[in-house]
mmCIF file of C-alpha atoms and ligand atoms in Angstrom:
data_model
loop_
_atom_site.group_PDB
_atom_site.id
_atom_site.type_symbol
_atom_site.label_atom_id
_atom_site.label_comp_id
_atom_site.label_asym_id
_atom_site.label_seq_id
_atom_site.Cartn_x
_atom_site.Cartn_y
_atom_site.Cartn_z
ATOM 1 C CA UNK A 13 63.918 77.697 151.373
ATOM 2 C CA UNK A 14 63.551 74.254 149.883
ATOM 3 C CA UNK A 15 60.880 74.242 147.056
ATOM 4 C CA UNK A 16 57.826 72.032 147.909
ATOM 5 C CA UNK A 17 58.709 69.768 145.368
ATOM 6 C CA UNK A 18 62.169 68.083 146.089
ATOM 7 C CA UNK A 19 64.631 70.223 144.123
ATOM 8 C CA UNK A 20 66.260 66.948 142.143
ATOM 9 C CA UNK A 21 65.588 68.204 138.725
ATOM 10 C CA UNK A 22 66.596 71.090 136.865
ATOM 11 C CA UNK A 23 63.501 71.944 135.202
ATOM 12 C CA UNK A 24 62.301 74.114 131.846
ATOM 13 C CA UNK A 25 60.081 77.124 132.769
ATOM 14 C CA UNK A 26 56.724 75.381 130.880
ATOM 15 C CA UNK A 27 53.899 73.923 132.177
ATOM 16 C CA UNK A 28 51.632 71.660 130.352
ATOM 17 C CA UNK A 29 48.418 71.256 130.589
ATOM 18 C CA UNK A 30 46.838 69.329 128.016
ATOM 19 C CA UNK A 31 47.970 66.737 125.513
ATOM 20 C CA UNK A 32 46.551 66.047 122.053
ATOM 21 C CA UNK A 33 48.676 63.305 119.516
ATOM 22 C CA UNK A 34 51.768 64.924 118.818
ATOM 23 C CA UNK A 35 51.203 67.868 120.482
ATOM 24 C CA UNK A 36 51.361 69.385 124.062
ATOM 25 C CA UNK A 37 49.889 72.632 125.295
ATOM 26 C CA UNK A 38 51.676 75.467 127.327
ATOM 27 C CA UNK A 39 49.359 77.097 129.738
ATOM 28 C CA UNK A 40 49.822 80.166 127.905
ATOM 29 C CA UNK A 41 48.057 78.480 125.076
ATOM 30 C CA UNK A 42 50.920 77.583 122.609
ATOM 31 C CA UNK A 43 51.219 74.219 121.211
ATOM 32 C CA UNK A 44 54.791 72.406 120.549
ATOM 33 C CA UNK A 45 55.166 69.539 118.538
ATOM 34 C CA UNK A 46 56.412 66.491 120.752
ATOM 35 C CA UNK A 47 60.039 65.094 119.909
ATOM 36 C CA UNK A 48 60.442 64.141 123.448
ATOM 37 C CA UNK A 49 56.970 61.649 124.024
ATOM 38 C CA UNK A 50 57.563 62.054 128.271
ATOM 39 C CA UNK A 51 60.936 60.254 127.394
ATOM 40 C CA UNK A 52 59.866 57.703 124.991
ATOM 41 C CA UNK A 53 56.653 57.067 126.814
ATOM 42 C CA UNK A 54 54.120 58.064 125.418
ATOM 43 C CA UNK A 55 54.637 55.896 122.562
ATOM 44 C CA UNK A 56 50.688 56.464 121.105
ATOM 45 C CA UNK A 57 50.909 60.186 121.653
ATOM 46 C CA UNK A 58 48.968 61.846 123.587
ATOM 47 C CA UNK A 59 45.693 61.498 125.005
ATOM 48 C CA UNK A 60 45.396 58.277 122.037
ATOM 49 C CA UNK A 61 41.491 57.553 122.308
ATOM 50 C CA UNK A 62 42.017 53.816 122.768
ATOM 51 C CA UNK A 63 44.138 54.159 125.506
ATOM 52 C CA UNK A 64 41.666 56.396 127.193
ATOM 53 C CA UNK A 65 38.788 53.909 126.418
ATOM 54 C CA UNK A 66 41.353 50.987 128.070
ATOM 55 C CA UNK A 67 42.175 53.227 130.900
ATOM 56 C CA UNK A 68 38.972 54.404 131.544
ATOM 57 C CA UNK A 69 36.852 51.324 131.086
ATOM 58 C CA UNK A 70 38.962 49.679 133.776
ATOM 59 C CA UNK A 71 38.620 52.770 135.818
ATOM 60 C CA UNK A 72 34.658 51.774 136.490
ATOM 61 C CA UNK A 73 35.540 48.266 137.150
ATOM 62 C CA UNK A 74 38.388 47.483 139.002
ATOM 63 C CA UNK A 75 41.546 49.994 140.166
ATOM 64 C CA UNK A 76 43.436 47.555 142.235
ATOM 65 C CA UNK A 77 43.742 44.255 143.622
ATOM 66 C CA UNK A 78 46.328 42.114 145.797
ATOM 67 C CA UNK A 79 48.621 39.845 143.960
ATOM 68 C CA UNK A 80 47.758 37.741 146.541
ATOM 69 C CA UNK A 81 44.663 36.932 143.976
ATOM 70 C CA UNK A 82 44.700 36.481 139.906
ATOM 71 C CA UNK A 83 44.497 39.479 137.883
ATOM 72 C CA UNK A 84 42.889 39.272 134.600
ATOM 73 C CA UNK A 85 44.567 42.186 133.096
ATOM 74 C CA UNK A 86 47.726 41.143 133.875
ATOM 75 C CA UNK A 87 47.437 37.321 133.136
ATOM 76 C CA UNK A 88 46.280 38.959 129.771
ATOM 77 C CA UNK A 89 49.432 41.318 129.389
ATOM 78 C CA UNK A 90 52.110 38.727 130.504
ATOM 79 C CA UNK A 91 50.654 35.906 127.944
ATOM 80 C CA UNK A 92 50.598 39.068 125.073
ATOM 81 C CA UNK A 93 53.874 39.472 125.879
ATOM 82 C CA UNK A 94 55.087 35.901 125.854
ATOM 83 C CA UNK A 95 53.463 35.433 122.384
ATOM 84 C CA UNK A 96 55.459 38.303 121.097
ATOM 85 C CA UNK A 97 58.721 37.704 122.458
ATOM 86 C CA UNK A 98 61.556 34.927 122.938
ATOM 87 C CA UNK A 99 60.387 35.459 127.281
ATOM 88 C CA UNK A 100 58.392 32.126 128.696
ATOM 89 C CA UNK A 101 56.997 34.115 131.823
ATOM 90 C CA UNK A 102 56.820 38.326 132.676
ATOM 91 C CA UNK A 103 57.156 39.896 136.268
ATOM 92 C CA UNK A 104 55.337 43.422 136.019
ATOM 93 C CA UNK A 105 56.988 46.576 137.873
ATOM 94 C CA UNK A 106 55.272 50.120 137.818
ATOM 95 C CA UNK A 107 58.864 51.840 136.369
ATOM 96 C CA UNK A 108 61.946 50.652 134.700
ATOM 97 C CA UNK A 109 64.411 51.138 137.575
ATOM 98 C CA UNK A 110 62.009 48.551 139.768
ATOM 99 C CA UNK A 111 62.841 46.077 136.715
ATOM 100 C CA UNK A 112 66.644 46.739 137.113
ATOM 101 C CA UNK A 113 66.321 45.467 140.854
ATOM 102 C CA UNK A 114 64.442 42.107 139.299
ATOM 103 C CA UNK A 115 67.119 41.226 136.825
ATOM 104 C CA UNK A 116 69.945 41.906 138.821
ATOM 105 C CA UNK A 117 67.848 39.687 141.927
ATOM 106 C CA UNK A 118 66.945 37.017 138.981
ATOM 107 C CA UNK A 119 70.286 36.612 137.743
ATOM 108 C CA UNK A 120 71.892 36.120 141.070
ATOM 109 C CA UNK A 121 69.412 33.592 142.054
ATOM 110 C CA UNK A 122 69.902 31.943 139.150
ATOM 111 C CA UNK A 123 73.338 31.024 139.890
ATOM 112 C CA UNK A 124 72.115 30.483 143.623
ATOM 113 C CA UNK A 125 69.838 27.872 142.709
ATOM 114 C CA UNK A 126 72.331 26.438 140.649
ATOM 115 C CA UNK A 127 74.901 25.384 143.719
ATOM 116 C CA UNK A 128 77.298 28.188 142.219
ATOM 117 C CA UNK A 129 76.437 31.127 144.865
ATOM 118 C CA UNK A 130 80.027 32.681 143.916
ATOM 119 C CA UNK A 131 78.588 34.087 140.598
ATOM 120 C CA UNK A 132 77.058 37.390 141.686
ATOM 121 C CA UNK A 133 79.152 39.508 139.535
ATOM 122 C CA UNK A 134 77.356 41.656 137.330
ATOM 123 C CA UNK A 135 79.065 43.233 134.384
ATOM 124 C CA UNK A 136 77.881 46.471 132.583
ATOM 125 C CA UNK A 137 79.193 49.074 129.976
ATOM 126 C CA UNK A 138 80.125 52.689 130.798
ATOM 127 C CA UNK A 139 77.607 55.439 129.768
ATOM 128 C CA UNK A 140 74.725 53.400 130.796
ATOM 129 C CA UNK A 141 71.865 54.153 132.310
ATOM 130 C CA UNK A 142 69.713 51.717 134.369
ATOM 131 C CA UNK A 143 67.354 54.028 136.627
ATOM 132 C CA UNK A 144 68.432 55.610 140.286
ATOM 133 C CA UNK A 145 67.126 52.858 142.468
ATOM 134 C CA UNK A 146 70.910 51.515 144.538
ATOM 135 C CA UNK A 147 70.719 48.638 141.763
ATOM 136 C CA UNK A 148 70.607 50.859 138.738
ATOM 137 C CA UNK A 149 73.333 53.017 139.793
ATOM 138 C CA UNK A 150 75.540 50.770 140.605
ATOM 139 C CA UNK A 151 74.761 48.858 137.355
ATOM 140 C CA UNK A 152 75.087 52.082 135.465
ATOM 141 C CA UNK A 153 78.380 52.987 137.865
ATOM 142 C CA UNK A 154 78.890 56.629 136.790
ATOM 143 C CA UNK A 155 79.930 59.238 139.277
ATOM 144 C CA UNK A 156 77.355 61.531 138.477
ATOM 145 C CA UNK A 157 74.590 58.889 139.770
ATOM 146 C CA UNK A 158 76.998 57.013 142.425
ATOM 147 C CA UNK A 159 78.669 59.930 144.042
ATOM 148 C CA UNK A 160 77.923 60.425 147.839
ATOM 149 C CA UNK A 161 75.265 57.585 147.711
ATOM 150 C CA UNK A 162 77.761 54.805 149.144
ATOM 151 C CA UNK A 163 78.431 52.408 149.734
ATOM 152 C CA UNK A 164 77.401 51.194 146.626
ATOM 153 C CA UNK A 165 75.522 47.787 145.993
ATOM 154 C CA UNK A 166 78.837 45.683 145.069
ATOM 155 C CA UNK A 167 79.455 43.652 142.635
ATOM 156 C CA UNK A 168 79.267 45.653 139.099
ATOM 157 C CA UNK A 169 81.793 45.683 136.839
ATOM 158 C CA UNK A 170 82.207 48.431 133.905
ATOM 159 C CA UNK A 171 83.697 48.031 130.674
ATOM 160 C CA UNK A 172 84.242 50.373 127.694
ATOM 161 C CA UNK A 173 81.002 50.944 124.977
ATOM 162 C CA UNK A 174 80.730 48.696 122.072
ATOM 163 C CA UNK A 175 83.844 46.696 123.029
ATOM 164 C CA UNK A 176 82.383 42.745 123.818
ATOM 165 C CA UNK A 177 86.005 41.978 123.538
ATOM 166 C CA UNK A 178 86.228 44.195 127.395
ATOM 167 C CA UNK A 179 83.058 41.827 128.362
ATOM 168 C CA UNK A 180 85.279 39.142 127.351
ATOM 169 C CA UNK A 181 88.392 40.056 129.135
ATOM 170 C CA UNK A 182 86.199 40.657 132.162
ATOM 171 C CA UNK A 183 84.211 37.879 132.632
ATOM 172 C CA UNK A 184 85.647 35.869 135.294
ATOM 173 C CA UNK A 185 84.266 32.763 137.886
ATOM 174 C CA UNK A 186 82.095 35.608 139.583
ATOM 175 C CA UNK A 187 80.435 36.560 136.497
ATOM 176 C CA UNK A 188 76.495 35.871 136.759
ATOM 177 C CA UNK A 189 75.789 37.991 133.757
ATOM 178 C CA UNK A 190 76.292 40.780 131.237
ATOM 179 C CA UNK A 191 73.318 44.165 131.209
ATOM 180 C CA UNK A 192 73.387 46.387 128.218
ATOM 181 C CA UNK A 193 70.896 48.623 126.656
ATOM 182 C CA UNK A 194 71.156 47.790 122.739
ATOM 183 C CA UNK A 195 71.226 51.312 122.574
ATOM 184 C CA UNK A 196 72.543 53.867 124.829
ATOM 185 C CA UNK A 197 69.478 56.237 125.769
ATOM 186 C CA UNK A 198 70.788 58.732 127.911
ATOM 187 C CA UNK A 199 74.589 57.764 127.431
ATOM 188 C CA UNK A 200 73.397 59.683 123.720
ATOM 189 C CA UNK A 201 71.833 57.856 121.432
ATOM 190 C CA UNK A 202 74.931 55.061 121.321
ATOM 191 C CA UNK A 203 73.575 51.896 119.384
ATOM 192 C CA UNK A 204 75.651 48.878 120.320
ATOM 193 C CA UNK A 205 75.535 47.583 116.752
ATOM 194 C CA UNK A 206 73.879 44.630 115.442
ATOM 195 C CA UNK A 207 77.499 42.230 114.861
ATOM 196 C CA UNK A 208 78.636 43.543 118.745
ATOM 197 C CA UNK A 209 75.244 42.331 120.449
ATOM 198 C CA UNK A 210 75.602 38.990 118.424
ATOM 199 C CA UNK A 211 79.051 38.745 119.480
ATOM 200 C CA UNK A 212 78.186 39.668 122.897
ATOM 201 C CA UNK A 213 75.223 36.841 122.898
ATOM 202 C CA UNK A 214 78.022 34.441 121.897
ATOM 203 C CA UNK A 215 80.208 35.629 124.510
ATOM 204 C CA UNK A 216 78.305 34.888 127.139
ATOM 205 C CA UNK A 217 76.646 31.696 125.560
ATOM 206 C CA UNK A 218 80.599 30.557 125.724
ATOM 207 C CA UNK A 219 81.069 31.068 129.218
ATOM 208 C CA UNK A 220 77.883 30.164 130.608
ATOM 209 C CA UNK A 221 76.574 33.823 131.624
ATOM 210 C CA UNK A 222 73.409 35.413 131.154
ATOM 211 C CA UNK A 223 72.714 38.488 128.884
ATOM 212 C CA UNK A 224 70.601 41.188 130.637
ATOM 213 C CA UNK A 225 69.375 43.280 127.775
ATOM 214 C CA UNK A 226 67.579 46.720 129.145
ATOM 215 C CA UNK A 227 65.108 47.772 126.361
ATOM 216 C CA UNK A 228 63.387 50.329 128.834
ATOM 217 C CA UNK A 229 63.936 53.037 126.403
ATOM 218 C CA UNK A 230 64.670 51.134 122.805
ATOM 219 C CA UNK A 231 61.739 48.724 123.033
ATOM 220 C CA UNK A 232 58.089 48.754 122.365
ATOM 221 C CA UNK A 233 58.366 49.204 118.607
ATOM 222 C CA UNK A 234 60.622 52.675 118.781
ATOM 223 C CA UNK A 235 63.191 51.298 116.923
ATOM 224 C CA UNK A 236 60.477 49.569 114.118
ATOM 225 C CA UNK A 237 60.655 46.414 115.600
ATOM 226 C CA UNK A 238 58.442 45.193 118.934
ATOM 227 C CA UNK A 239 61.944 45.094 120.780
ATOM 228 C CA UNK A 240 65.485 46.726 119.119
ATOM 229 C CA UNK A 241 67.692 43.061 119.553
ATOM 230 C CA UNK A 242 65.268 41.606 117.019
ATOM 231 C CA UNK A 243 67.438 43.756 114.358
ATOM 232 C CA UNK A 244 70.560 41.544 115.731
ATOM 233 C CA UNK A 245 68.928 38.123 114.988
ATOM 234 C CA UNK A 246 69.550 36.949 119.297
ATOM 235 C CA UNK A 247 67.429 36.706 121.998
ATOM 236 C CA UNK A 248 68.199 37.783 125.544
ATOM 237 C CA UNK A 249 67.848 35.626 129.006
ATOM 238 C CA UNK A 250 66.145 38.423 130.766
ATOM 239 C CA UNK A 251 65.067 41.821 129.503
ATOM 240 C CA UNK A 252 63.996 45.138 131.282
ATOM 241 C CA UNK A 253 60.784 46.475 129.947
ATOM 242 C CA UNK A 254 59.220 50.294 130.723
ATOM 243 C CA UNK A 255 58.407 53.445 129.540
ATOM 244 C CA UNK A 256 56.380 52.838 126.035
ATOM 245 C CA UNK A 257 55.052 49.915 127.041
ATOM 246 C CA UNK A 258 52.475 52.124 129.442
ATOM 247 C CA UNK A 259 52.189 54.468 126.870
ATOM 248 C CA UNK A 260 52.017 57.084 130.139
ATOM 249 C CA UNK A 261 50.465 54.860 132.855
ATOM 250 C CA UNK A 262 53.464 53.774 134.825
ATOM 251 C CA UNK A 263 54.135 49.874 134.130
ATOM 252 C CA UNK A 264 57.507 47.925 133.647
ATOM 253 C CA UNK A 265 58.113 44.704 133.162
ATOM 254 C CA UNK A 266 60.814 41.914 133.279
ATOM 255 C CA UNK A 267 61.044 39.396 131.062
ATOM 256 C CA UNK A 268 62.877 36.390 131.110
ATOM 257 C CA UNK A 269 63.139 32.680 129.793
ATOM 258 C CA UNK A 270 62.390 29.746 131.721
ATOM 259 C CA UNK A 271 65.539 28.693 132.624
ATOM 260 C CA UNK A 272 66.948 32.306 133.821
ATOM 261 C CA UNK A 273 63.821 32.464 135.677
ATOM 262 C CA UNK A 274 64.394 29.373 137.560
ATOM 263 C CA UNK A 275 65.057 30.765 140.964
ATOM 264 C CA UNK A 276 61.868 33.008 141.468
ATOM 265 C CA UNK A 277 60.106 30.914 143.286
ATOM 266 C CA UNK A 278 56.894 31.865 145.785
ATOM 267 C CA UNK A 279 57.689 34.649 148.141
ATOM 268 C CA UNK A 280 61.171 35.640 146.453
ATOM 269 C CA UNK A 281 60.125 38.534 144.985
ATOM 270 C CA UNK A 282 56.726 40.440 144.855
ATOM 271 C CA UNK A 283 55.480 44.515 144.522
ATOM 272 C CA UNK A 284 52.100 46.060 145.982
ATOM 273 C CA UNK A 285 51.011 48.234 142.489
ATOM 274 C CA UNK A 286 52.965 45.911 139.910
ATOM 275 C CA UNK A 287 50.889 44.440 137.289
ATOM 276 C CA UNK A 288 47.929 46.282 138.491
ATOM 277 C CA UNK A 289 44.783 45.937 136.698
ATOM 278 C CA UNK A 290 44.629 49.926 135.566
ATOM 279 C CA UNK A 291 48.409 49.662 134.115
ATOM 280 C CA UNK A 292 47.888 46.275 132.537
ATOM 281 C CA UNK A 293 44.748 47.668 131.026
ATOM 282 C CA UNK A 294 46.628 50.512 129.148
ATOM 283 C CA UNK A 295 49.391 47.828 128.506
ATOM 284 C CA UNK A 296 47.636 45.115 126.864
ATOM 285 C CA UNK A 297 45.840 48.204 124.454
ATOM 286 C CA UNK A 298 49.398 49.300 124.100
ATOM 287 C CA UNK A 299 50.914 45.838 122.747
ATOM 288 C CA UNK A 300 47.686 45.082 120.581
ATOM 289 C CA UNK A 301 48.218 48.346 118.617
ATOM 290 C CA UNK A 302 51.763 48.332 118.585
ATOM 291 C CA UNK A 303 52.663 44.726 118.402
ATOM 292 C CA UNK A 304 51.108 44.884 114.622
ATOM 293 C CA UNK A 305 52.860 44.207 111.583
ATOM 294 C CA UNK A 306 51.213 47.471 110.003
ATOM 295 C CA UNK A 307 51.970 49.233 112.891
ATOM 296 C CA UNK A 308 56.251 48.569 112.684
ATOM 297 C CA UNK A 309 55.973 49.060 109.068
ATOM 298 C CA UNK A 310 54.848 52.596 109.427
ATOM 299 C CA UNK A 311 57.538 53.081 112.524
ATOM 300 C CA UNK A 312 59.795 52.152 109.844
ATOM 301 C CA UNK A 313 58.661 54.393 107.269
ATOM 302 C CA UNK A 314 58.510 57.457 109.285
ATOM 303 C CA UNK A 315 61.420 56.993 111.112
ATOM 304 C CA UNK A 316 63.367 57.169 107.503
ATOM 305 C CA UNK A 317 61.939 59.591 106.381
ATOM 306 C CA UNK A 318 62.500 61.649 109.722
ATOM 307 C CA UNK A 319 66.477 60.320 109.154
ATOM 308 C CA UNK A 320 66.601 61.895 105.933
ATOM 309 C CA UNK A 321 65.603 65.003 106.519
ATOM 310 C CA UNK A 322 67.484 65.319 109.880
ATOM 311 C CA UNK A 323 70.852 64.338 107.544
ATOM 312 C CA UNK A 324 69.645 67.347 105.442
ATOM 313 C CA UNK A 325 68.990 69.485 108.729
ATOM 314 C CA UNK A 326 72.440 68.647 109.901
ATOM 315 C CA UNK A 327 73.631 69.551 106.551
ATOM 316 C CA UNK A 328 72.320 73.161 106.413
ATOM 317 C CA UNK A 329 73.707 73.691 109.529
ATOM 318 C CA UNK A 330 76.909 72.200 109.951
ATOM 319 C CA UNK A 331 78.163 75.218 112.805
ATOM 320 C CA UNK A 332 75.674 73.350 114.930
ATOM 321 C CA UNK A 333 75.219 69.678 114.488
ATOM 322 C CA UNK A 334 78.033 66.700 113.747
ATOM 323 C CA UNK A 335 75.630 64.070 112.846
ATOM 324 C CA UNK A 336 72.720 61.919 113.475
ATOM 325 C CA UNK A 337 72.475 58.365 115.322
ATOM 326 C CA UNK A 338 70.670 55.886 116.578
ATOM 327 C CA UNK A 339 67.497 54.050 114.503
ATOM 328 C CA UNK A 340 63.947 54.158 114.179
ATOM 329 C CA UNK A 341 61.906 56.655 115.596
ATOM 330 C CA UNK A 342 64.763 56.728 118.798
ATOM 331 C CA UNK A 343 67.229 59.431 117.371
ATOM 332 C CA UNK A 344 69.813 61.963 118.231
ATOM 333 C CA UNK A 345 71.523 64.911 116.855
ATOM 334 C CA UNK A 346 75.248 64.836 117.872
ATOM 335 C CA UNK A 347 76.041 68.292 118.411
ATOM 336 C CA UNK A 348 79.098 71.040 117.820
ATOM 337 C CA UNK A 349 76.539 73.856 119.595
ATOM 338 C CA UNK A 350 76.001 72.910 123.249
ATOM 339 C CA UNK A 351 72.971 70.318 123.200
ATOM 340 C CA UNK A 352 71.260 72.447 126.066
ATOM 341 C CA UNK A 353 71.644 75.373 123.631
ATOM 342 C CA UNK A 354 69.743 73.657 120.659
ATOM 343 C CA UNK A 355 67.240 72.106 122.821
ATOM 344 C CA UNK A 356 66.244 75.617 124.519
ATOM 345 C CA UNK A 357 66.102 76.859 121.030
ATOM 346 C CA UNK A 358 63.309 74.219 120.147
ATOM 347 C CA UNK A 359 61.256 75.903 123.295
ATOM 348 C CA UNK A 360 61.139 79.096 121.657
ATOM 349 C CA UNK A 361 60.223 77.484 118.325
ATOM 350 C CA UNK A 362 57.844 75.147 119.584
ATOM 351 C CA UNK A 363 59.723 72.046 119.149
ATOM 352 C CA UNK A 364 60.397 69.747 122.365
ATOM 353 C CA UNK A 365 63.397 67.399 122.548
ATOM 354 C CA UNK A 366 65.347 66.028 125.154
ATOM 355 C CA UNK A 367 68.905 66.450 125.962
ATOM 356 C CA UNK A 368 71.134 63.223 126.699
ATOM 357 C CA UNK A 369 74.891 62.868 127.410
ATOM 358 C CA UNK A 370 77.772 63.133 124.846
ATOM 359 C CA UNK A 371 76.419 66.251 123.709
ATOM 360 C CA UNK A 372 73.652 65.039 121.897
ATOM 361 C CA UNK A 373 70.256 66.396 121.600
ATOM 362 C CA UNK A 374 67.700 63.477 121.610
ATOM 363 C CA UNK A 375 64.334 62.889 119.088
ATOM 364 C CA UNK A 376 62.022 60.104 120.740
ATOM 365 C CA UNK A 377 58.417 61.322 119.411
ATOM 366 C CA UNK A 378 55.330 59.620 119.717
ATOM 367 C CA UNK A 379 55.204 56.057 116.868
ATOM 368 C CA UNK A 380 52.362 57.649 115.852
ATOM 369 C CA UNK A 381 53.770 61.102 114.727
ATOM 370 C CA UNK A 382 52.348 61.723 111.101
ATOM 371 C CA UNK A 383 54.515 62.645 108.150
ATOM 372 C CA UNK A 384 53.257 66.256 107.990
ATOM 373 C CA UNK A 385 54.184 66.521 111.532
ATOM 374 C CA UNK A 386 57.817 65.014 110.785
ATOM 375 C CA UNK A 387 58.261 68.123 108.368
ATOM 376 C CA UNK A 388 56.926 70.306 110.638
ATOM 377 C CA UNK A 389 59.073 69.399 113.602
ATOM 378 C CA UNK A 390 62.157 69.567 111.382
ATOM 379 C CA UNK A 391 60.778 73.019 110.235
ATOM 380 C CA UNK A 392 60.906 74.119 113.549
ATOM 381 C CA UNK A 393 64.651 72.517 114.350
ATOM 382 C CA UNK A 394 65.872 74.302 111.668
ATOM 383 C CA UNK A 395 64.496 77.530 113.385
ATOM 384 C CA UNK A 396 66.147 76.013 116.278
ATOM 385 C CA UNK A 397 69.166 75.829 114.715
ATOM 386 C CA UNK A 398 69.139 79.368 112.907
ATOM 387 C CA UNK A 399 68.897 80.707 115.992
ATOM 388 C CA UNK A 400 71.642 78.703 117.793
ATOM 389 C CA UNK A 401 74.135 79.762 115.025
ATOM 390 C CA UNK A 402 72.981 83.583 114.991
ATOM 391 C CA UNK A 403 73.610 83.447 119.080
ATOM 392 C CA UNK A 404 77.048 81.559 118.961
ATOM 393 C CA UNK A 405 77.964 84.249 116.692
ATOM 394 C CA UNK A 406 77.113 87.448 118.679
HETATM 395 C C1 PLP B 517 64.097 55.275 131.741
HETATM 396 C C2 PLP B 517 65.137 53.972 132.203
HETATM 397 C C3 PLP B 517 65.562 53.374 133.075
HETATM 398 C C4 PLP B 517 64.611 53.656 134.080
HETATM 399 O O1 PLP B 517 63.374 53.876 134.309
HETATM 400 P P1 PLP B 517 62.590 54.625 134.827
HETATM 401 O O2 PLP B 517 61.145 54.211 134.830
HETATM 402 O O3 PLP B 517 62.868 56.032 135.104
HETATM 403 O O4 PLP B 517 63.057 53.960 136.477
HETATM 404 C C5 PLP B 517 66.618 52.404 132.606
HETATM 405 N N1 PLP B 517 67.211 52.074 131.808
HETATM 406 C C6 PLP B 517 67.022 52.638 130.871
HETATM 407 C C7 PLP B 517 67.447 52.254 129.465
HETATM 408 C C8 PLP B 517 66.094 53.826 130.738
HETATM 409 O O5 PLP B 517 66.004 54.853 129.447
#
């Protein structure tokens, strides 16, 4: 008999009932160190008092009003994002995949309004992840996500990861945009590289093609800058944001330049919940914390410490790990052993990690994790790795 919850997830046998900072408490009372943060969502940790206060204060005032009216919290969050980024304008969604939907629509509408309606094609990268909507799976293109769900939304091409030359070769008269994660998350913590991102920007500029960045996982302070593309010294035309921006409350956004957003006039897009007062009150509180130089400095300091300790872990367990990759507090352990075994051994040692493609174990701790917690987390990963290598020898 089918379970009452549609069985689309393969779940670990864990039930968390409470969170405190970098810790999650299981129903049986065990305390787990959380290096997953709900897949880069709980950017400020669990039950952060600042976010709890922002949410409860708003909850006592007004939960929801339609986008038929002005929403103060939405305006405030849009202003903060515009002030802190390349963007001139913001649309709010409830998730990353909805941000993908709008990014695709916006790019196509841009060319339509320019009198070039033939420009509909969007070039993406192999191994990408842009969410599970029809546009999201078509943009990512992997058979794992698209099989059985045809006919797929047309107009998407895919080129090998990390290869700006392949993009150059794929651009044609119908190309509207290129979509890319500066660091692939689900794809296995694969950074594009600053030089490659710069090259991509130049190729798009030369060809007159829009650049869409998907910073749903790597954005909002995760890499030690507010957004990951800042390291490469480039800016996109359109950017997708979600996950960390809500700190655990469902919230996403599409940021765009005035030029790129030009086709999106009244009536062309909408969302019932998108930009609702509760979500945006929390989003404002997240932005106020994450966008300060002191906070980002601390992320960079802690990221350096975690990376160094992980290099030591890899060196100590050459039979389990191959190397460390990623940036900031978005790190991946490329495994020699089976990544799922490492994640499972982590559960046994009360440390939470997340598997990714390419046999990688993802580490996406709350950005608020302390140095003591990092040391404790790596000690637990060390115990987990010993368990995996002992099991592999049996
Ligand atoms: C998680 C993710 C998405 C999809 O976000 P949802 O909120 O799950 O719809 C899109 N792009 C990237 C890079 C992601 O990591």
